[in-house]
PDB file of C-alpha atoms in Angstrom:
ATOM      1  CA  MET B1323     -29.497 -97.673-131.965  1.00  0.00           C
ATOM      2  CA  SER B1324     -27.636 -94.151-132.799  1.00  0.00           C
ATOM      3  CA  GLN B1325     -31.328 -91.828-132.065  1.00  0.00           C
ATOM      4  CA  SER B1326     -31.205 -93.426-128.851  1.00  0.00           C
ATOM      5  CA  LEU B1327     -27.489 -92.669-127.685  1.00  0.00           C
ATOM      6  CA  ILE B1328     -28.548 -89.222-128.903  1.00  0.00           C
ATOM      7  CA  LYS B1329     -31.174 -89.240-126.494  1.00  0.00           C
ATOM      8  CA  LYS B1330     -28.714 -90.329-123.629  1.00  0.00           C
ATOM      9  CA  VAL B1331     -26.266 -88.028-124.262  1.00  0.00           C
ATOM     10  CA  ARG B1332     -28.904 -84.882-124.440  1.00  0.00           C
ATOM     11  CA  LYS B1333     -30.879 -86.036-121.081  1.00  0.00           C
ATOM     12  CA  LEU B1334     -26.786 -86.540-119.831  1.00  0.00           C
ATOM     13  CA  SER B1335     -25.883 -82.651-121.113  1.00  0.00           C
ATOM     14  CA  GLU B1336     -28.743 -80.985-120.214  1.00  0.00           C
ATOM     15  CA  ALA B1337     -28.265 -82.144-116.480  1.00  0.00           C
ATOM     16  CA  VAL B1338     -24.974 -80.831-116.503  1.00  0.00           C
ATOM     17  CA  GLY B1339     -25.447 -77.888-118.311  1.00  0.00           C
ATOM     18  CA  LEU B1340     -24.397 -78.331-121.515  1.00  0.00           C
ATOM     19  CA  ASP B1341     -26.177 -78.225-125.030  1.00  0.00           C
ATOM     20  CA  LEU B1342     -25.997 -80.512-127.706  1.00  0.00           C
ATOM     21  CA  VAL B1343     -26.066 -78.726-131.079  1.00  0.00           C
ATOM     22  CA  LEU B1344     -26.894 -81.191-134.875  1.00  0.00           C
ATOM     23  CA  ILE B1345     -24.004 -79.081-136.731  1.00  0.00           C
ATOM     24  CA  ASN B1346     -24.751 -80.992-139.581  1.00  0.00           C
ATOM     25  CA  GLU B1347     -27.895 -83.348-140.477  1.00  0.00           C
ATOM     26  CA  GLN B1348     -26.027 -85.465-143.818  1.00  0.00           C
ATOM     27  CA  SER B1349     -23.082 -86.011-141.575  1.00  0.00           C
ATOM     28  CA  GLY B1350     -24.057 -86.853-138.399  1.00  0.00           C
ATOM     29  CA  HIS B1351     -21.591 -84.446-136.575  1.00  0.00           C
ATOM     30  CA  TYR B1352     -23.200 -82.500-133.341  1.00  0.00           C
ATOM     31  CA  GLN B1353     -21.435 -81.076-130.689  1.00  0.00           C
ATOM     32  CA  LEU B1354     -21.128 -80.818-127.545  1.00  0.00           C
ATOM     33  CA  LYS B1355     -21.384 -76.775-126.116  1.00  0.00           C
ATOM     34  CA  GLY B1356     -21.271 -75.327-122.769  1.00  0.00           C
ATOM     35  CA  GLY B1357     -18.674 -76.615-120.928  1.00  0.00           C
ATOM     36  CA  PRO B1358     -14.811 -76.161-120.913  1.00  0.00           C
ATOM     37  CA  MET B1359     -14.393 -78.314-123.895  1.00  0.00           C
ATOM     38  CA  LEU B1360     -15.983 -78.132-127.134  1.00  0.00           C
ATOM     39  CA  VAL B1361     -16.838 -81.621-128.095  1.00  0.00           C
ATOM     40  CA  ASN B1362     -17.532 -82.871-131.413  1.00  0.00           C
ATOM     41  CA  TRP B1363     -19.222 -86.471-132.075  1.00  0.00           C
ATOM     42  CA  TYR B1364     -20.324 -88.378-134.641  1.00  0.00           C
ATOM     43  CA  PRO B1365     -22.589 -90.887-133.290  1.00  0.00           C
ATOM     44  CA  PHE B1366     -23.907 -92.297-137.223  1.00  0.00           C
ATOM     45  CA  SER B1367     -20.409 -92.836-138.210  1.00  0.00           C
ATOM     46  CA  ALA B1368     -18.539 -96.641-138.191  1.00  0.00           C
ATOM     47  CA  ASN B1369     -16.186 -95.927-135.244  1.00  0.00           C
ATOM     48  CA  ARG B1370     -19.140 -93.497-133.808  1.00  0.00           C
ATOM     49  CA  THR B1371     -15.943 -90.727-133.214  1.00  0.00           C
ATOM     50  CA  ALA B1372     -15.843 -88.215-130.134  1.00  0.00           C
ATOM     51  CA  TYR B1373     -13.180 -85.717-130.045  1.00  0.00           C
ATOM     52  CA  VAL B1374     -12.412 -82.259-128.325  1.00  0.00           C
ATOM     53  CA  LYS B1375     -11.808 -79.241-130.384  1.00  0.00           C
ATOM     54  CA  SER B1376      -8.141 -78.782-131.185  1.00  0.00           C
ATOM     55  CA  THR B1377      -7.000 -81.549-130.707  1.00  0.00           C
ATOM     56  CA  LYS B1378      -5.388 -84.960-132.962  1.00  0.00           C
ATOM     57  CA  LYS B1379      -6.152 -88.065-130.795  1.00  0.00           C
ATOM     58  CA  GLY B1380     -10.400 -88.833-130.765  1.00  0.00           C
ATOM     59  CA  VAL B1381     -12.063 -91.642-128.825  1.00  0.00           C
ATOM     60  CA  LYS B1382     -13.849 -94.563-131.070  1.00  0.00           C
ATOM     61  CA  GLN B1383     -16.993 -96.161-129.721  1.00  0.00           C
ATOM     62  CA  ALA B1384     -17.538 -93.147-127.347  1.00  0.00           C
ATOM     63  CA  THR B1385     -20.528 -94.020-124.834  1.00  0.00           C
ATOM     64  CA  PRO B1386     -23.038 -91.241-124.062  1.00  0.00           C
ATOM     65  CA  GLU B1387     -21.203 -90.897-120.961  1.00  0.00           C
ATOM     66  CA  GLN B1388     -17.746 -90.393-122.368  1.00  0.00           C
ATOM     67  CA  VAL B1389     -19.353 -87.598-124.834  1.00  0.00           C
ATOM     68  CA  VAL B1390     -20.466 -85.622-121.842  1.00  0.00           C
ATOM     69  CA  LYS B1391     -17.386 -86.512-119.469  1.00  0.00           C
ATOM     70  CA  MET B1392     -14.628 -84.852-122.422  1.00  0.00           C
ATOM     71  CA  ALA B1393     -16.532 -81.451-121.810  1.00  0.00           C
ATOM     72  CA  PHE B1394     -15.474 -81.223-118.689  1.00  0.00           C
ATOM     73  CA  SER B1395     -11.930 -83.587-118.716  1.00  0.00           C
ATOM     74  CA  ALA B1396      -8.432 -82.724-119.886  1.00  0.00           C
ATOM     75  CA  PRO B1397      -7.158 -84.825-122.670  1.00  0.00           C
ATOM     76  CA  GLU B1398      -4.335 -87.325-121.598  1.00  0.00           C
ATOM     77  CA  VAL B1399      -1.190 -86.426-121.413  1.00  0.00           C
ATOM     78  CA  GLN B1400       0.681 -88.078-124.922  1.00  0.00           C
ATOM     79  CA  ALA B1401       4.274 -89.202-124.727  1.00  0.00           C
ATOM     80  CA  GLU B1402       5.727 -88.554-127.898  1.00  0.00           C
ATOM     81  CA  LYS B1403       7.855 -85.404-128.658  1.00  0.00           C
ATOM     82  CA  VAL B1404       6.783 -81.902-129.467  1.00  0.00           C
ATOM     83  CA  THR B1405       9.416 -79.887-131.966  1.00  0.00           C
ATOM     84  CA  ARG B1406       8.601 -76.144-132.583  1.00  0.00           C
ATOM     85  CA  ASN B1407       9.182 -74.235-135.742  1.00  0.00           C
ATOM     86  CA  SER B1408      11.065 -70.565-134.229  1.00  0.00           C
ATOM     87  CA  GLY B1409       9.707 -68.431-137.562  1.00  0.00           C
ATOM     88  CA  LYS B1410       6.311 -70.105-137.314  1.00  0.00           C
ATOM     89  CA  ALA B1411       5.880 -69.050-133.079  1.00  0.00           C
ATOM     90  CA  LYS B1412       7.696 -65.836-133.386  1.00  0.00           C
ATOM     91  CA  ARG B1413       4.844 -65.142-136.776  1.00  0.00           C
ATOM     92  CA  ALA B1414       1.919 -66.635-134.274  1.00  0.00           C
ATOM     93  CA  LYS B1415       2.870 -64.012-131.399  1.00  0.00           C
ATOM     94  CA  ALA B1416       3.406 -61.017-133.469  1.00  0.00           C
ATOM     95  CA  ARG B1417      -0.136 -61.821-134.872  1.00  0.00           C
ATOM     96  CA  LEU B1418      -0.998 -62.274-131.400  1.00  0.00           C
ATOM     97  CA  LEU B1419       0.480 -59.335-129.670  1.00  0.00           C
ATOM     98  CA  LYS B1420      -1.712 -56.783-131.746  1.00  0.00           C
ATOM     99  CA  LYS B1421      -5.191 -58.594-131.289  1.00  0.00           C
ATOM    100  CA  CYS B1422      -4.671 -58.618-127.600  1.00  0.00           C
ATOM    101  CA  PRO B1423      -1.613 -57.859-125.785  1.00  0.00           C
ATOM    102  CA  PHE B1424      -2.652 -59.131-121.904  1.00  0.00           C
ATOM    103  CA  CYS B1425      -1.582 -62.575-120.715  1.00  0.00           C
ATOM    104  CA  HIS B1426      -5.132 -65.165-121.440  1.00  0.00           C
ATOM    105  CA  TRP B1427      -4.789 -66.248-117.487  1.00  0.00           C
ATOM    106  CA  CYS B1428      -3.925 -63.456-115.495  1.00  0.00           C
ATOM    107  CA  ASN B1429      -4.712 -60.108-117.961  1.00  0.00           C
ATOM    108  CA  CYS B1430      -1.235 -58.545-117.220  1.00  0.00           C
ATOM    109  CA  PRO B1431       0.145 -56.742-120.261  1.00  0.00           C
ATOM    110  CA  LEU B1432       2.427 -58.017-122.060  1.00  0.00           C
ATOM    111  CA  THR B1433       5.419 -56.785-124.485  1.00  0.00           C
ATOM    112  CA  ALA B1434       7.342 -58.862-127.738  1.00  0.00           C
ATOM    113  CA  GLU B1435      10.137 -59.574-124.945  1.00  0.00           C
ATOM    114  CA  THR B1436       7.423 -61.279-121.807  1.00  0.00           C
ATOM    115  CA  ALA B1437       4.720 -62.451-124.193  1.00  0.00           C
ATOM    116  CA  THR B1438       4.952 -66.133-124.059  1.00  0.00           C
ATOM    117  CA  LEU B1439       3.199 -68.613-127.126  1.00  0.00           C
ATOM    118  CA  GLU B1440       0.516 -70.927-125.101  1.00  0.00           C
ATOM    119  CA  HIS B1441      -1.562 -73.981-126.419  1.00  0.00           C
ATOM    120  CA  ILE B1442      -5.020 -74.050-124.879  1.00  0.00           C
ATOM    121  CA  ILE B1443      -4.888 -77.391-124.851  1.00  0.00           C
ATOM    122  CA  PRO B1444      -1.176 -79.119-124.995  1.00  0.00           C
ATOM    123  CA  LEU B1445       0.480 -80.418-127.337  1.00  0.00           C
ATOM    124  CA  LYS B1446       1.520 -82.805-125.492  1.00  0.00           C
ATOM    125  CA  ARG B1447      -2.147 -83.393-124.345  1.00  0.00           C
ATOM    126  CA  GLY B1448      -2.903 -83.562-127.834  1.00  0.00           C
ATOM    127  CA  GLY B1449      -3.860 -79.989-129.178  1.00  0.00           C
ATOM    128  CA  LEU B1450      -3.374 -79.005-132.633  1.00  0.00           C
ATOM    129  CA  ASP B1451      -0.296 -76.843-133.069  1.00  0.00           C
ATOM    130  CA  HIS B1452      -2.994 -74.282-134.877  1.00  0.00           C
ATOM    131  CA  HIS B1453      -3.677 -71.045-134.701  1.00  0.00           C
ATOM    132  CA  ASN B1454      -6.951 -72.015-133.148  1.00  0.00           C
ATOM    133  CA  ASN B1455      -5.374 -73.057-130.356  1.00  0.00           C
ATOM    134  CA  MET B1456      -3.223 -70.691-129.488  1.00  0.00           C
ATOM    135  CA  THR B1457      -3.712 -67.961-127.214  1.00  0.00           C
ATOM    136  CA  LEU B1458      -0.482 -65.379-125.187  1.00  0.00           C
ATOM    137  CA  ALA B1459       0.087 -65.591-121.261  1.00  0.00           C
ATOM    138  CA  CYS B1460       3.090 -64.251-118.904  1.00  0.00           C
ATOM    139  CA  GLU B1461       5.748 -66.511-118.934  1.00  0.00           C
ATOM    140  CA  LYS B1462       4.947 -67.120-115.413  1.00  0.00           C
ATOM    141  CA  CYS B1463       0.965 -68.247-116.201  1.00  0.00           C
ATOM    142  CA  ASN B1464       2.338 -70.440-119.094  1.00  0.00           C
ATOM    143  CA  HIS B1465       5.587 -72.108-117.291  1.00  0.00           C
ATOM    144  CA  GLY B1466       3.548 -72.442-114.243  1.00  0.00           C
ATOM    145  CA  ARG B1467       0.460 -74.302-116.044  1.00  0.00           C
ATOM    146  CA  GLY B1468       2.990 -76.507-117.905  1.00  0.00           C
ATOM    147  CA  HIS B1469       0.909 -79.252-119.726  1.00  0.00           C
ATOM    148  CA  ASP B1470      -1.976 -79.548-117.149  1.00  0.00           C
ATOM    149  CA  MET B1471      -4.925 -77.375-117.359  1.00  0.00           C
ATOM    150  CA  PRO B1472      -5.768 -76.076-114.113  1.00  0.00           C
ATOM    151  CA  GLU B1473      -8.661 -74.323-115.266  1.00  0.00           C
ATOM    152  CA  LEU B1474     -10.263 -77.212-115.625  1.00  0.00           C
ATOM    153  CA  ASN B1475     -10.848 -78.062-111.778  1.00  0.00           C
ATOM    154  CA  LYS B1476     -12.727 -75.342-111.145  1.00  0.00           C
ATOM    155  CA  GLU B1477     -15.357 -77.179-113.753  1.00  0.00           C
ATOM    156  CA  ALA B1478     -14.406 -80.766-112.540  1.00  0.00           C
ATOM    157  CA  ASP B1479     -17.074 -81.196-109.940  1.00  0.00           C
ATOM    158  CA  HIS B1480     -19.545 -81.026-113.272  1.00  0.00           C
ATOM    159  CA  ALA B1481     -18.413 -84.304-114.901  1.00  0.00           C
TER     160      ALA B1481
END
C-alpha cells in the first residue's frame, strides 16, 4: 500500500512542479521540495506522518492530497501561549545581523535598533523557536505579517 501512496504523491507533486525526494531509505523518510513549504513525510511508518519543516505538529495518516497541499499551505494557527527568551533573542538577532543586515521581506537595511527577530513559520502556526526558522525583518514587515503568511497567497493557485 505504501508504494502506491508514493506513486500517487509523486504523480500529484509533479503535476504542480514539486519534487518527491527519498532522504533515507532505511527510515522511509521522503521530502516534498520545490514549494514554499518543505514537507517531511514518512509513508512507511505506522502513523504515516507528514509535517512542514520547522513546525511541531504533523498530520497522522496523511493522504497523498494532504501531503502535496501542505507544500503550499501555511500551518494552522494554534491557541497555545507563546513565551520568549529575550537573552536568546538578542544573541540570535546579533548573529543574523552579521550574516545579512537586511529585511527578509522588503530588503531594507537594518541595524540593531531597527531589526526585529522574525519566525519564518510563525510560532502561532506551530513554527519552532529555532535558528533554522528565524530571520530578520523591519518592524513594519514583521508586525504587518503577524501570524499570517501572506507570501503563500501568490503560491495558492498551485494547490
